[in-house]
Amino acid sequence: MEQQELIPHLFRNEYTKITAVLCKRFGFEHIEAAEDIASDTFLTAAQTWVINGVPANPVAWLYNVAGNKAKNFLKRQHLFQQKIAPALKNAPGFSEETGIDLSPQNISDSQLQMMFAVCDPCIPAEAQIGLALRILCGFGINEIADAFLTNTETINKRLSRAKEKLRQQNVTLQFPAAAAADARLANVLTTIYLLFSEGYYSESTAATVRKDLCLEAMRLCSLLTANEHTNTAPVNALLALMCFHASRFDARVGTNGEMILYDEQDTSLWNTDLVAKGTWYLHRAATGKQISTYHIEATIAYWHTQKEDTPEKWETILQLYNRLLQIAYSPVAALNRTYALAKANGKAAAIKEALQLNLHQHHFYFVLLGELYTGVDEEKARRYFEQALALAKTSADKSAIMRRIQRL
Amino acid sequence: MDEFMLIFRHEDGQKIASPEQIQVWMKQTMDWIGGIAAQNKFSGGNGLPFEDAKVVWHNNVVTNGPFGEIKETIGGYIMVKADSVDEAVEFAKGCPVLQGDGNSVEVRKIVRGGTDGVH
């Protein structure tokens, strides 16, 4: 790999590991120091490697440099505490042996513990996702700003407020106690799911950023399945769900970046490897008695990977949505359930129920009504599509609706 | 918004339906509940199977099931959120239980004890 490609590649992979390990060692209150040292390590690498060439083992080189910088930091901290805060009784002792443990086990543990720290419900969901992208996925501030359709200043403020809040809460990098583990893990899964959705449904125009968000969400979830503490049934169900959705990545965006809806997709572009992977995780999720919303959503997503439009497929999807809505209502699930109802019980039944849904602020609601009236009452269909058009925000959504109107 | 309980009453709990018929009812019931849930108006519910049903009478006399002595039996209930009893009644009208002659759905407002002094 050429050097100009190598450093960004290493940055993506190693920055987050170094930050997590150092942050665990220093304590969360020093997260900025950990980030600075990780960044500084890459700066040193860029400067040194230009002159001396890339070392034989770049990763080991990075860990070594990061370890030395961390030791210096701890030494300075120690001097600070010795001189300026001598009254501090419980100051941690310092010795030259205070090593920085960059073993694979400690890296993996530190990253998982960092995940638990970042996904603390004391900070808003947007900030959790932002921090996860920065600290766990090594995204640049401008990439995060891009994903959230905002500017770097806003993201910087949001992240520093979130870090300050976590410091105030005395968040530590450790696995939660067994009693609290399920609830804390549920928070982590929510953040991962939001991160994935941010990529999958994002209004950002940068397609690569969107895909990266989804892939990072899947990577973080894979870290959870790889660790015995966190390899639970809902974690596997969520990973299965994301694999199934991601299998349609290439089919759902056209050559001009426009969104291609499910029933118009070229099914030969569906990624069968990801479908197989998703199926494998869904089997692993089928342990224990717990049925999470991820289980139901993953099973729905599994049925969507079946190309044949059979009555069984839509009847099963309808019943899964019936169950999902009883546990966790969401407007998207309500709309999708009504679409499945049309497929399973016919358009007349679905129109009747669609008109009861009070979702007038969602353009998808009017897309659904237009879709249901297509072939039943073209004039009504056209009016609903036009209402959808007035509410749609992105050009991709607008052009998809335009195509439907033209086809009437 | 208030909560209402919709209680399904079957005139004759002893009638045995065929497995196919039960499957049809199950789907109809799930679709009916799903429709309420899709409006974000579902708040809970349970089926009450007739097997293993017992009745405890005065003086702790226990009999099998409510059948025989009682004309109607309760087959299940759901709880819905509704702005008025009329809205709850509209939900009840869709209940598949009503396809059976003599069956009924009782609509009752749920009062949560505590703040309003009603217990």
Short mmCIF file of C-alpha atoms in Angstrom, two decimals:
data_model
loop_
_atom_site.label_atom_id
_atom_site.label_comp_id
_atom_site.label_asym_id
_atom_site.label_seq_id
_atom_site.Cartn_x
_atom_site.Cartn_y
_atom_site.Cartn_z
CA MET A 1 0.00 0.00 0.00
CA GLU A 2 1.31 3.48 -0.88
CA GLN A 3 2.11 5.73 2.04
CA GLN A 4 -0.57 8.30 1.21
CA GLU A 5 -3.16 5.52 1.41
CA LEU A 6 -1.51 3.69 4.29
CA ILE A 7 -1.79 6.44 6.91
CA PRO A 8 -5.54 7.12 6.46
CA HIS A 9 -6.13 3.37 6.47
CA LEU A 10 -4.14 2.91 9.68
CA PHE A 11 -5.80 5.98 11.14
CA ARG A 12 -9.26 4.51 10.65
CA ASN A 13 -8.21 1.23 12.21
CA GLU A 14 -5.77 2.18 14.94
CA TYR A 15 -6.75 5.66 16.11
CA THR A 16 -9.83 4.38 17.90
CA LYS A 17 -7.97 1.48 19.49
CA ILE A 18 -5.20 3.70 20.85
CA THR A 19 -7.72 6.25 22.13
CA ALA A 20 -9.79 3.58 23.88
CA VAL A 21 -6.80 1.92 25.56
CA LEU A 22 -5.29 5.23 26.71
CA CYS A 23 -8.61 6.54 27.91
CA LYS A 24 -9.13 3.41 29.95
CA ARG A 25 -5.65 3.80 31.44
CA PHE A 26 -5.94 7.55 32.15
CA GLY A 27 -9.60 7.60 33.17
CA PHE A 28 -12.45 9.07 31.15
CA GLU A 29 -11.81 12.57 32.49
CA HIS A 30 -8.66 12.62 30.38
CA ILE A 31 -10.34 11.58 27.13
CA GLU A 32 -9.08 14.65 25.34
CA ALA A 33 -5.51 13.86 26.34
CA ALA A 34 -6.02 10.32 25.02
CA GLU A 35 -7.35 11.66 21.72
CA ASP A 36 -4.51 14.18 21.50
CA ILE A 37 -1.89 11.50 22.03
CA ALA A 38 -3.51 9.26 19.41
CA SER A 39 -3.63 12.15 16.90
CA ASP A 40 -0.10 13.20 17.81
CA THR A 41 1.10 9.65 17.21
CA PHE A 42 -0.17 9.80 13.64
CA LEU A 43 1.37 13.23 13.12
CA THR A 44 4.73 11.85 14.27
CA ALA A 45 4.24 8.88 11.94
CA ALA A 46 3.49 11.11 8.95
CA GLN A 47 6.58 13.25 9.63
CA THR A 48 8.96 10.39 10.38
CA TRP A 49 7.86 7.98 7.67
CA VAL A 50 8.34 10.59 4.95
CA ILE A 51 12.00 10.83 5.91
CA ASN A 52 12.85 7.34 7.11
CA GLY A 53 10.38 5.29 5.14
CA VAL A 54 7.57 3.16 6.50
CA PRO A 55 8.73 0.79 9.28
CA ALA A 56 8.48 -2.97 8.79
CA ASN A 57 5.59 -3.24 11.23
CA PRO A 58 3.71 0.08 11.13
CA VAL A 59 1.11 -0.93 13.72
CA ALA A 60 3.73 -1.97 16.27
CA TRP A 61 5.58 1.28 15.57
CA LEU A 62 2.41 3.28 16.26
CA TYR A 63 1.71 1.41 19.50
CA ASN A 64 5.27 1.92 20.64
CA VAL A 65 5.20 5.67 19.95
CA ALA A 66 1.72 6.03 21.49
CA GLY A 67 2.93 4.08 24.54
CA ASN A 68 5.92 6.41 25.01
CA LYS A 69 3.82 9.53 24.60
CA ALA A 70 1.35 8.13 27.12
CA LYS A 71 4.15 7.48 29.61
CA ASN A 72 5.30 11.07 29.27
CA PHE A 73 1.76 12.24 29.83
CA LEU A 74 1.45 10.15 32.99
CA LYS A 75 4.79 11.43 34.19
CA ARG A 76 3.67 15.03 33.71
CA GLN A 77 0.42 14.27 35.45
CA HIS A 78 2.34 12.75 38.31
CA LEU A 79 4.64 15.77 38.64
CA PHE A 80 1.62 18.03 38.51
CA GLN A 81 0.00 16.13 41.30
CA GLN A 82 3.23 15.99 43.33
CA LYS A 83 3.95 19.70 43.09
CA ILE A 84 0.59 21.38 42.77
CA ALA A 85 -1.67 19.05 44.61
CA PRO A 86 0.49 17.54 47.35
CA ALA A 87 -2.46 17.39 49.68
CA LEU A 88 -4.15 14.93 47.37
CA LYS A 89 -3.89 11.75 49.36
CA ASN A 90 -5.08 9.14 46.89
CA ALA A 91 -2.99 10.26 43.96
CA PRO A 92 -2.09 7.14 41.98
CA GLY A 93 1.56 6.23 42.28
CA PHE A 94 3.82 6.36 39.28
CA SER A 95 6.67 4.12 38.37
CA GLU A 96 8.67 3.67 35.21
CA GLU A 97 6.94 0.30 34.79
CA THR A 98 3.53 1.88 34.38
CA GLY A 99 3.08 0.31 31.02
CA ILE A 100 0.43 0.86 28.41
CA ASP A 101 -1.20 -2.45 27.58
CA LEU A 102 -1.82 -2.59 23.83
CA SER A 103 -2.48 -6.32 23.69
CA PRO A 104 -5.35 -7.46 21.43
CA GLN A 105 -7.40 -8.47 24.49
CA ASN A 106 -7.00 -5.10 26.19
CA ILE A 107 -7.71 -3.26 22.93
CA SER A 108 -10.93 -5.18 22.41
CA ASP A 109 -12.01 -4.78 26.06
CA SER A 110 -11.16 -1.07 26.07
CA GLN A 111 -13.14 -0.46 22.88
CA LEU A 112 -16.18 -2.29 24.23
CA GLN A 113 -15.96 -0.42 27.52
CA MET A 114 -15.64 2.82 25.58
CA MET A 115 -18.80 1.84 23.74
CA PHE A 116 -20.65 1.50 27.04
CA ALA A 117 -19.29 4.86 28.21
CA VAL A 118 -20.28 6.71 25.05
CA CYS A 119 -23.77 5.19 24.89
CA ASP A 120 -24.74 6.63 28.26
CA PRO A 121 -28.33 7.90 28.17
CA CYS A 122 -27.24 11.01 30.13
CA ILE A 123 -26.24 12.52 26.78
CA PRO A 124 -28.62 13.01 23.84
CA ALA A 125 -28.84 10.33 21.15
CA GLU A 126 -27.34 12.59 18.47
CA ALA A 127 -24.33 13.24 20.66
CA GLN A 128 -23.95 9.52 21.42
CA ILE A 129 -23.81 8.77 17.71
CA GLY A 130 -21.40 11.66 17.12
CA LEU A 131 -19.07 10.49 19.89
CA ALA A 132 -19.27 6.90 18.67
CA LEU A 133 -18.28 8.05 15.19
CA ARG A 134 -15.41 10.13 16.51
CA ILE A 135 -14.00 7.95 19.28
CA LEU A 136 -15.01 4.45 18.15
CA CYS A 137 -15.00 4.79 14.38
CA GLY A 138 -12.26 7.40 13.87
CA PHE A 139 -14.43 9.67 11.72
CA GLY A 140 -13.24 13.21 11.05
CA ILE A 141 -15.32 16.12 12.38
CA ASN A 142 -16.15 17.17 8.81
CA GLU A 143 -17.38 13.66 7.94
CA ILE A 144 -19.63 13.66 11.02
CA ALA A 145 -20.91 17.13 10.08
CA ASP A 146 -21.65 15.78 6.61
CA ALA A 147 -23.59 12.85 8.00
CA PHE A 148 -25.73 15.11 10.18
CA LEU A 149 -26.14 17.77 7.45
CA THR A 150 -24.59 20.42 9.65
CA ASN A 151 -21.27 22.25 10.05
CA THR A 152 -18.08 21.32 11.89
CA GLU A 153 -18.58 24.03 14.51
CA THR A 154 -21.91 22.54 15.58
CA ILE A 155 -20.41 19.06 15.78
CA ASN A 156 -17.40 20.28 17.78
CA LYS A 157 -19.69 21.98 20.27
CA ARG A 158 -21.97 18.97 20.49
CA LEU A 159 -19.07 16.59 21.12
CA SER A 160 -17.36 18.73 23.74
CA ARG A 161 -20.65 19.27 25.59
CA ALA A 162 -21.20 15.51 25.56
CA LYS A 163 -17.68 14.77 26.84
CA GLU A 164 -18.11 17.35 29.59
CA LYS A 165 -21.38 15.72 30.60
CA LEU A 166 -19.75 12.28 30.73
CA ARG A 167 -16.94 13.71 32.86
CA GLN A 168 -19.47 15.21 35.26
CA GLN A 169 -21.20 11.84 35.55
CA ASN A 170 -17.84 10.23 36.45
CA VAL A 171 -18.22 7.72 33.65
CA THR A 172 -15.60 5.00 33.88
CA LEU A 173 -14.32 2.53 31.34
CA GLN A 174 -15.42 -0.83 32.64
CA PHE A 175 -17.99 -3.50 31.95
CA PRO A 176 -21.27 -2.77 33.70
CA ALA A 177 -22.12 -4.91 36.72
CA ALA A 178 -24.16 -8.00 35.83
CA ALA A 179 -27.35 -6.51 37.26
CA ALA A 180 -27.19 -3.45 35.03
CA ALA A 181 -25.65 -5.17 32.00
CA ASP A 182 -28.87 -5.80 30.05
CA ALA A 183 -30.13 -2.26 30.36
CA ARG A 184 -26.75 -0.77 29.48
CA LEU A 185 -26.36 -3.13 26.56
CA ALA A 186 -29.82 -2.08 25.35
CA ASN A 187 -28.54 1.53 25.24
CA VAL A 188 -25.52 0.46 23.23
CA LEU A 189 -27.74 -1.41 20.76
CA THR A 190 -30.04 1.59 20.40
CA THR A 191 -27.06 3.79 19.52
CA ILE A 192 -25.73 1.25 17.02
CA TYR A 193 -29.18 0.94 15.47
CA LEU A 194 -29.51 4.74 15.23
CA LEU A 195 -26.04 4.94 13.72
CA PHE A 196 -27.05 2.41 11.09
CA SER A 197 -30.36 4.18 10.40
CA GLU A 198 -28.54 7.48 10.12
CA GLY A 199 -26.59 5.94 7.26
CA TYR A 200 -29.43 3.96 5.74
CA TYR A 201 -32.05 6.71 5.72
CA SER A 202 -29.77 9.74 5.83
CA GLU A 203 -30.62 12.78 3.75
CA SER A 204 -26.91 13.43 3.28
CA THR A 205 -25.98 13.36 -0.38
CA ALA A 206 -22.56 11.82 0.16
CA ALA A 207 -23.33 8.19 -0.63
CA THR A 208 -19.96 6.95 0.61
CA VAL A 209 -20.42 8.56 4.01
CA ARG A 210 -23.85 6.93 4.30
CA LYS A 211 -22.47 3.50 3.50
CA ASP A 212 -19.56 4.00 5.91
CA LEU A 213 -21.95 4.80 8.76
CA CYS A 214 -23.78 1.53 8.14
CA LEU A 215 -20.58 -0.48 7.89
CA GLU A 216 -19.25 1.06 11.11
CA ALA A 217 -22.50 0.23 12.92
CA MET A 218 -22.08 -3.37 11.76
CA ARG A 219 -18.42 -3.41 12.82
CA LEU A 220 -19.28 -2.16 16.33
CA CYS A 221 -22.00 -4.78 16.61
CA SER A 222 -19.51 -7.46 15.49
CA LEU A 223 -17.21 -6.38 18.34
CA LEU A 224 -20.11 -7.12 20.70
CA THR A 225 -20.75 -10.57 19.22
CA ALA A 226 -17.04 -11.37 19.48
CA ASN A 227 -16.95 -10.80 23.24
CA GLU A 228 -18.39 -13.33 25.67
CA HIS A 229 -19.79 -10.61 27.97
CA THR A 230 -21.86 -9.05 25.22
CA ASN A 231 -22.63 -11.87 22.78
CA THR A 232 -26.35 -11.97 23.63
CA ALA A 233 -29.38 -12.93 21.55
CA PRO A 234 -30.55 -9.33 20.89
CA VAL A 235 -27.02 -8.35 19.78
CA ASN A 236 -27.04 -11.18 17.22
CA ALA A 237 -30.55 -10.22 16.12
CA LEU A 238 -29.49 -6.62 15.55
CA LEU A 239 -26.46 -7.71 13.54
CA ALA A 240 -28.69 -10.00 11.45
CA LEU A 241 -31.09 -7.11 10.85
CA MET A 242 -28.28 -4.85 9.64
CA CYS A 243 -26.83 -7.57 7.37
CA PHE A 244 -30.23 -8.08 5.69
CA HIS A 245 -30.76 -4.35 5.14
CA ALA A 246 -27.19 -3.86 3.93
CA SER A 247 -27.63 -6.68 1.41
CA ARG A 248 -29.72 -4.24 -0.68
CA PHE A 249 -27.19 -1.37 -0.57
CA ASP A 250 -26.22 -1.58 -4.21
CA ALA A 251 -29.76 -2.22 -5.47
CA ARG A 252 -31.43 0.70 -3.72
CA VAL A 253 -29.44 3.54 -5.29
CA GLY A 254 -29.58 4.17 -9.04
CA THR A 255 -26.78 5.38 -11.29
CA ASN A 256 -27.78 9.02 -10.71
CA GLY A 257 -27.93 8.59 -6.94
CA GLU A 258 -31.73 8.34 -6.93
CA MET A 259 -33.47 6.05 -4.46
CA ILE A 260 -34.90 2.84 -5.95
CA LEU A 261 -37.79 1.46 -3.95
CA TYR A 262 -37.96 -2.16 -2.89
CA ASP A 263 -40.40 -3.46 -5.51
CA GLU A 264 -38.44 -1.84 -8.34
CA GLN A 265 -35.00 -3.10 -7.36
CA ASP A 266 -32.85 -5.30 -9.56
CA THR A 267 -32.76 -8.34 -7.29
CA SER A 268 -29.59 -9.63 -8.97
CA LEU A 269 -27.81 -6.76 -7.17
CA TRP A 270 -28.83 -8.04 -3.76
CA ASN A 271 -25.75 -9.23 -1.89
CA THR A 272 -26.23 -12.93 -1.18
CA ASP A 273 -23.16 -13.10 1.10
CA LEU A 274 -24.72 -10.58 3.45
CA VAL A 275 -28.04 -12.43 3.32
CA ALA A 276 -26.23 -15.65 4.29
CA LYS A 277 -24.35 -13.84 7.05
CA GLY A 278 -27.58 -12.32 8.35
CA THR A 279 -29.27 -15.72 8.35
CA TRP A 280 -26.38 -17.14 10.36
CA TYR A 281 -26.66 -14.41 13.01
CA LEU A 282 -30.44 -14.77 13.10
CA HIS A 283 -29.98 -18.46 13.94
CA ARG A 284 -27.55 -17.50 16.69
CA ALA A 285 -30.14 -15.03 17.99
CA ALA A 286 -32.67 -17.82 18.39
CA THR A 287 -31.48 -18.77 21.87
CA GLY A 288 -33.08 -18.04 25.19
CA LYS A 289 -36.64 -16.91 25.78
CA GLN A 290 -36.18 -13.24 25.06
CA ILE A 291 -37.81 -11.89 21.89
CA SER A 292 -36.52 -8.38 21.31
CA THR A 293 -37.83 -5.91 18.74
CA TYR A 294 -34.57 -6.67 16.88
CA HIS A 295 -35.65 -10.30 16.56
CA ILE A 296 -38.96 -9.29 14.99
CA GLU A 297 -37.39 -6.66 12.75
CA ALA A 298 -34.63 -9.05 11.66
CA THR A 299 -37.21 -11.70 10.79
CA ILE A 300 -39.17 -9.13 8.77
CA ALA A 301 -35.94 -8.13 7.04
CA TYR A 302 -35.18 -11.81 6.36
CA TRP A 303 -38.54 -12.22 4.57
CA HIS A 304 -37.75 -9.16 2.50
CA THR A 305 -34.64 -10.92 1.20
CA GLN A 306 -36.92 -13.57 -0.33
CA LYS A 307 -37.41 -12.58 -3.94
CA GLU A 308 -40.61 -14.51 -4.61
CA ASP A 309 -43.79 -12.57 -3.86
CA THR A 310 -45.74 -15.42 -2.25
CA PRO A 311 -48.90 -15.11 -0.11
CA GLU A 312 -46.94 -16.80 2.71
CA LYS A 313 -44.27 -14.08 2.58
CA TRP A 314 -46.70 -11.19 3.01
CA GLU A 315 -48.91 -12.98 5.53
CA THR A 316 -45.83 -13.68 7.68
CA ILE A 317 -44.58 -10.10 7.34
CA LEU A 318 -48.03 -8.77 8.29
CA GLN A 319 -48.18 -10.92 11.43
CA LEU A 320 -44.64 -9.86 12.41
CA TYR A 321 -45.60 -6.19 12.07
CA ASN A 322 -48.76 -6.86 14.11
CA ARG A 323 -46.51 -8.16 16.89
CA LEU A 324 -43.87 -5.47 16.52
CA LEU A 325 -46.43 -2.67 16.80
CA GLN A 326 -47.82 -4.15 19.99
CA ILE A 327 -44.36 -4.03 21.58
CA ALA A 328 -42.97 -0.86 20.01
CA TYR A 329 -45.05 1.56 17.95
CA SER A 330 -43.31 3.65 15.33
CA PRO A 331 -44.78 5.54 12.35
CA VAL A 332 -42.51 3.66 9.93
CA ALA A 333 -43.68 0.29 11.28
CA ALA A 334 -47.32 1.45 11.06
CA LEU A 335 -46.87 2.42 7.40
CA ASN A 336 -45.02 -0.77 6.51
CA ARG A 337 -47.63 -2.85 8.29
CA THR A 338 -50.36 -1.25 6.19
CA TYR A 339 -48.42 -2.00 3.00
CA ALA A 340 -48.12 -5.66 4.10
CA LEU A 341 -51.85 -5.63 4.89
CA ALA A 342 -52.58 -4.60 1.29
CA LYS A 343 -50.37 -7.44 0.01
CA ALA A 344 -51.94 -10.02 2.35
CA ASN A 345 -55.58 -8.94 2.69
CA GLY A 346 -56.09 -6.76 -0.38
CA LYS A 347 -56.10 -3.04 -1.09
CA ALA A 348 -59.66 -2.36 0.11
CA ALA A 349 -58.89 -3.52 3.65
CA ALA A 350 -55.60 -1.62 3.65
CA ILE A 351 -57.14 1.65 2.41
CA LYS A 352 -59.70 1.54 5.20
CA GLU A 353 -56.95 1.16 7.82
CA ALA A 354 -54.55 3.58 6.15
CA LEU A 355 -57.14 6.35 6.42
CA GLN A 356 -57.22 5.78 10.20
CA LEU A 357 -53.49 6.40 10.57
CA ASN A 358 -52.84 9.89 11.74
CA LEU A 359 -49.49 10.45 10.05
CA HIS A 360 -50.14 13.55 7.96
CA GLN A 361 -46.70 15.01 8.57
CA HIS A 362 -44.88 12.10 6.89
CA HIS A 363 -44.57 12.19 3.12
CA PHE A 364 -44.38 8.38 3.13
CA TYR A 365 -47.94 8.32 4.46
CA PHE A 366 -49.16 9.99 1.28
CA VAL A 367 -46.89 7.80 -0.87
CA LEU A 368 -48.57 4.78 0.75
CA LEU A 369 -52.08 6.16 0.11
CA GLY A 370 -51.15 7.00 -3.49
CA GLU A 371 -49.77 3.49 -3.89
CA LEU A 372 -52.91 1.89 -2.42
CA TYR A 373 -55.23 3.92 -4.65
CA THR A 374 -53.19 3.19 -7.79
CA GLY A 375 -55.36 0.91 -9.90
CA VAL A 376 -58.34 1.60 -7.61
CA ASP A 377 -58.95 5.33 -8.09
CA GLU A 378 -56.26 7.00 -10.21
CA GLU A 379 -57.51 10.53 -9.46
CA LYS A 380 -57.22 10.02 -5.70
CA ALA A 381 -53.87 8.33 -6.20
CA ARG A 382 -52.59 11.36 -8.09
CA ARG A 383 -53.80 13.76 -5.38
CA TYR A 384 -52.07 11.75 -2.65
CA PHE A 385 -48.82 11.55 -4.60
CA GLU A 386 -48.96 15.32 -5.08
CA GLN A 387 -49.40 15.80 -1.33
CA ALA A 388 -46.40 13.52 -0.81
CA LEU A 389 -44.40 15.57 -3.30
CA ALA A 390 -45.14 18.77 -1.38
CA LEU A 391 -43.81 17.20 1.84
CA ALA A 392 -40.78 15.34 0.43
CA LYS A 393 -37.43 16.94 1.32
CA THR A 394 -34.76 15.22 -0.72
CA SER A 395 -34.45 15.26 -4.49
CA ALA A 396 -34.16 11.45 -4.44
CA ASP A 397 -37.56 11.17 -2.74
CA LYS A 398 -39.10 13.75 -5.05
CA SER A 399 -37.96 12.02 -8.22
CA ALA A 400 -39.22 8.66 -6.92
CA ILE A 401 -42.68 10.22 -6.37
CA MET A 402 -42.60 11.94 -9.78
CA ARG A 403 -42.01 8.58 -11.45
CA ARG A 404 -45.07 7.19 -9.70
CA ILE A 405 -47.24 10.07 -10.86
CA GLN A 406 -46.02 9.66 -14.44
CA ARG A 407 -46.91 6.00 -14.38
CA LEU A 408 -50.56 6.60 -13.43
CA MET B 1 -56.45 10.18 26.68
CA ASP B 2 -58.29 7.43 28.58
CA GLU B 3 -57.78 3.69 28.64
CA PHE B 4 -60.55 1.21 28.05
CA MET B 5 -60.74 -2.52 28.47
CA LEU B 6 -62.51 -4.47 25.74
CA ILE B 7 -63.67 -7.77 27.21
CA PHE B 8 -64.64 -10.59 24.83
CA ARG B 9 -67.67 -12.57 25.98
CA HIS B 10 -68.55 -15.86 24.35
CA GLU B 11 -72.06 -17.15 24.74
CA ASP B 12 -71.06 -20.79 24.81
CA GLY B 13 -67.50 -21.63 25.81
CA GLN B 14 -68.11 -25.35 25.28
CA LYS B 15 -68.41 -25.15 21.52
CA ILE B 16 -65.36 -26.74 19.99
CA ALA B 17 -64.01 -25.05 16.88
CA SER B 18 -61.95 -26.87 14.27
CA PRO B 19 -58.21 -26.14 14.13
CA GLU B 20 -58.73 -24.44 10.75
CA GLN B 21 -61.46 -22.22 12.19
CA ILE B 22 -59.26 -21.35 15.16
CA GLN B 23 -56.46 -20.40 12.78
CA VAL B 24 -58.78 -18.08 10.85
CA TRP B 25 -59.92 -16.43 14.09
CA MET B 26 -56.34 -16.08 15.26
CA LYS B 27 -55.36 -14.24 12.10
CA GLN B 28 -58.45 -12.02 12.24
CA THR B 29 -57.76 -11.19 15.88
CA MET B 30 -54.08 -10.45 15.23
CA ASP B 31 -54.97 -8.23 12.25
CA TRP B 32 -57.59 -6.43 14.34
CA ILE B 33 -55.12 -5.82 17.19
CA GLY B 34 -52.38 -4.88 14.69
CA GLY B 35 -54.70 -2.25 13.21
CA ILE B 36 -55.26 -0.69 16.63
CA ALA B 37 -51.53 -0.87 17.40
CA ALA B 38 -50.77 0.81 14.04
CA GLN B 39 -52.74 3.81 15.33
CA ASN B 40 -50.62 3.74 18.50
CA LYS B 41 -53.78 3.03 20.52
CA PHE B 42 -52.99 -0.48 21.82
CA SER B 43 -51.88 -0.74 25.42
CA GLY B 44 -52.01 -4.45 26.25
CA GLY B 45 -54.06 -7.59 26.34
CA ASN B 46 -54.24 -11.34 26.83
CA GLY B 47 -56.11 -14.37 25.61
CA LEU B 48 -57.82 -16.40 28.34
CA PRO B 49 -57.90 -20.05 27.21
CA PHE B 50 -60.68 -22.26 28.51
CA GLU B 51 -58.37 -25.17 29.37
CA ASP B 52 -57.49 -25.36 33.05
CA ALA B 53 -60.07 -22.71 33.85
CA LYS B 54 -61.50 -22.98 37.39
CA VAL B 55 -64.16 -21.19 39.33
CA VAL B 56 -63.88 -20.68 43.08
CA TRP B 57 -67.30 -20.38 44.71
CA HIS B 58 -68.58 -19.35 48.10
CA ASN B 59 -67.16 -21.66 50.81
CA ASN B 60 -64.12 -22.40 48.62
CA VAL B 61 -65.93 -24.82 46.37
CA VAL B 62 -63.87 -25.19 43.22
CA THR B 63 -65.33 -26.31 39.91
CA ASN B 64 -63.84 -26.83 36.48
CA GLY B 65 -64.30 -23.87 34.23
CA PRO B 66 -67.14 -21.40 34.27
CA PHE B 67 -69.10 -23.59 31.85
CA GLY B 68 -72.50 -24.96 32.62
CA GLU B 69 -73.45 -22.75 35.50
CA ILE B 70 -72.56 -19.51 33.75
CA LYS B 71 -74.00 -18.77 30.36
CA GLU B 72 -71.24 -16.48 29.14
CA THR B 73 -67.50 -16.91 29.42
CA ILE B 74 -64.69 -14.44 28.97
CA GLY B 75 -62.32 -15.42 26.16
CA GLY B 76 -59.84 -12.61 26.49
CA TYR B 77 -59.40 -8.87 26.69
CA ILE B 78 -57.37 -6.05 25.29
CA MET B 79 -56.74 -2.56 26.56
CA VAL B 80 -56.86 0.41 24.21
CA LYS B 81 -56.16 4.11 24.42
CA ALA B 82 -59.05 6.28 23.24
CA ASP B 83 -60.23 9.87 23.54
CA SER B 84 -63.76 8.80 24.34
CA VAL B 85 -65.87 5.75 24.97
CA ASP B 86 -67.26 6.20 21.44
CA GLU B 87 -63.81 5.77 19.94
CA ALA B 88 -63.28 2.65 22.08
CA VAL B 89 -66.65 1.33 20.86
CA GLU B 90 -65.50 1.83 17.25
CA PHE B 91 -62.46 -0.33 18.00
CA ALA B 92 -64.69 -2.96 19.63
CA LYS B 93 -66.91 -3.15 16.53
CA GLY B 94 -63.99 -4.64 14.59
CA CYS B 95 -63.47 -7.50 17.06
CA PRO B 96 -63.74 -10.89 15.29
CA VAL B 97 -65.45 -12.39 18.37
CA LEU B 98 -68.58 -10.53 17.27
CA GLN B 99 -68.93 -12.85 14.27
CA GLY B 100 -70.31 -15.43 16.70
CA ASP B 101 -74.04 -15.16 17.32
CA GLY B 102 -74.72 -14.11 20.92
CA ASN B 103 -71.12 -13.05 21.56
CA SER B 104 -70.37 -9.55 22.81
CA VAL B 105 -67.54 -7.16 23.61
CA GLU B 106 -67.91 -5.22 26.82
CA VAL B 107 -66.24 -1.77 26.84
CA ARG B 108 -65.12 -0.55 30.26
CA LYS B 109 -63.11 2.50 31.19
CA ILE B 110 -60.02 1.72 33.25
CA VAL B 111 -59.49 3.85 36.33
CA ARG B 112 -55.96 3.80 37.71
CA GLY B 113 -56.11 4.18 41.46
CA GLY B 114 -54.15 6.84 43.35
CA THR B 115 -54.40 10.40 42.20
CA ASP B 116 -58.12 10.77 41.75
CA GLY B 117 -59.16 9.14 45.00
CA VAL B 118 -61.05 6.32 43.30
CA HIS B 119 -59.87 2.88 44.33
#
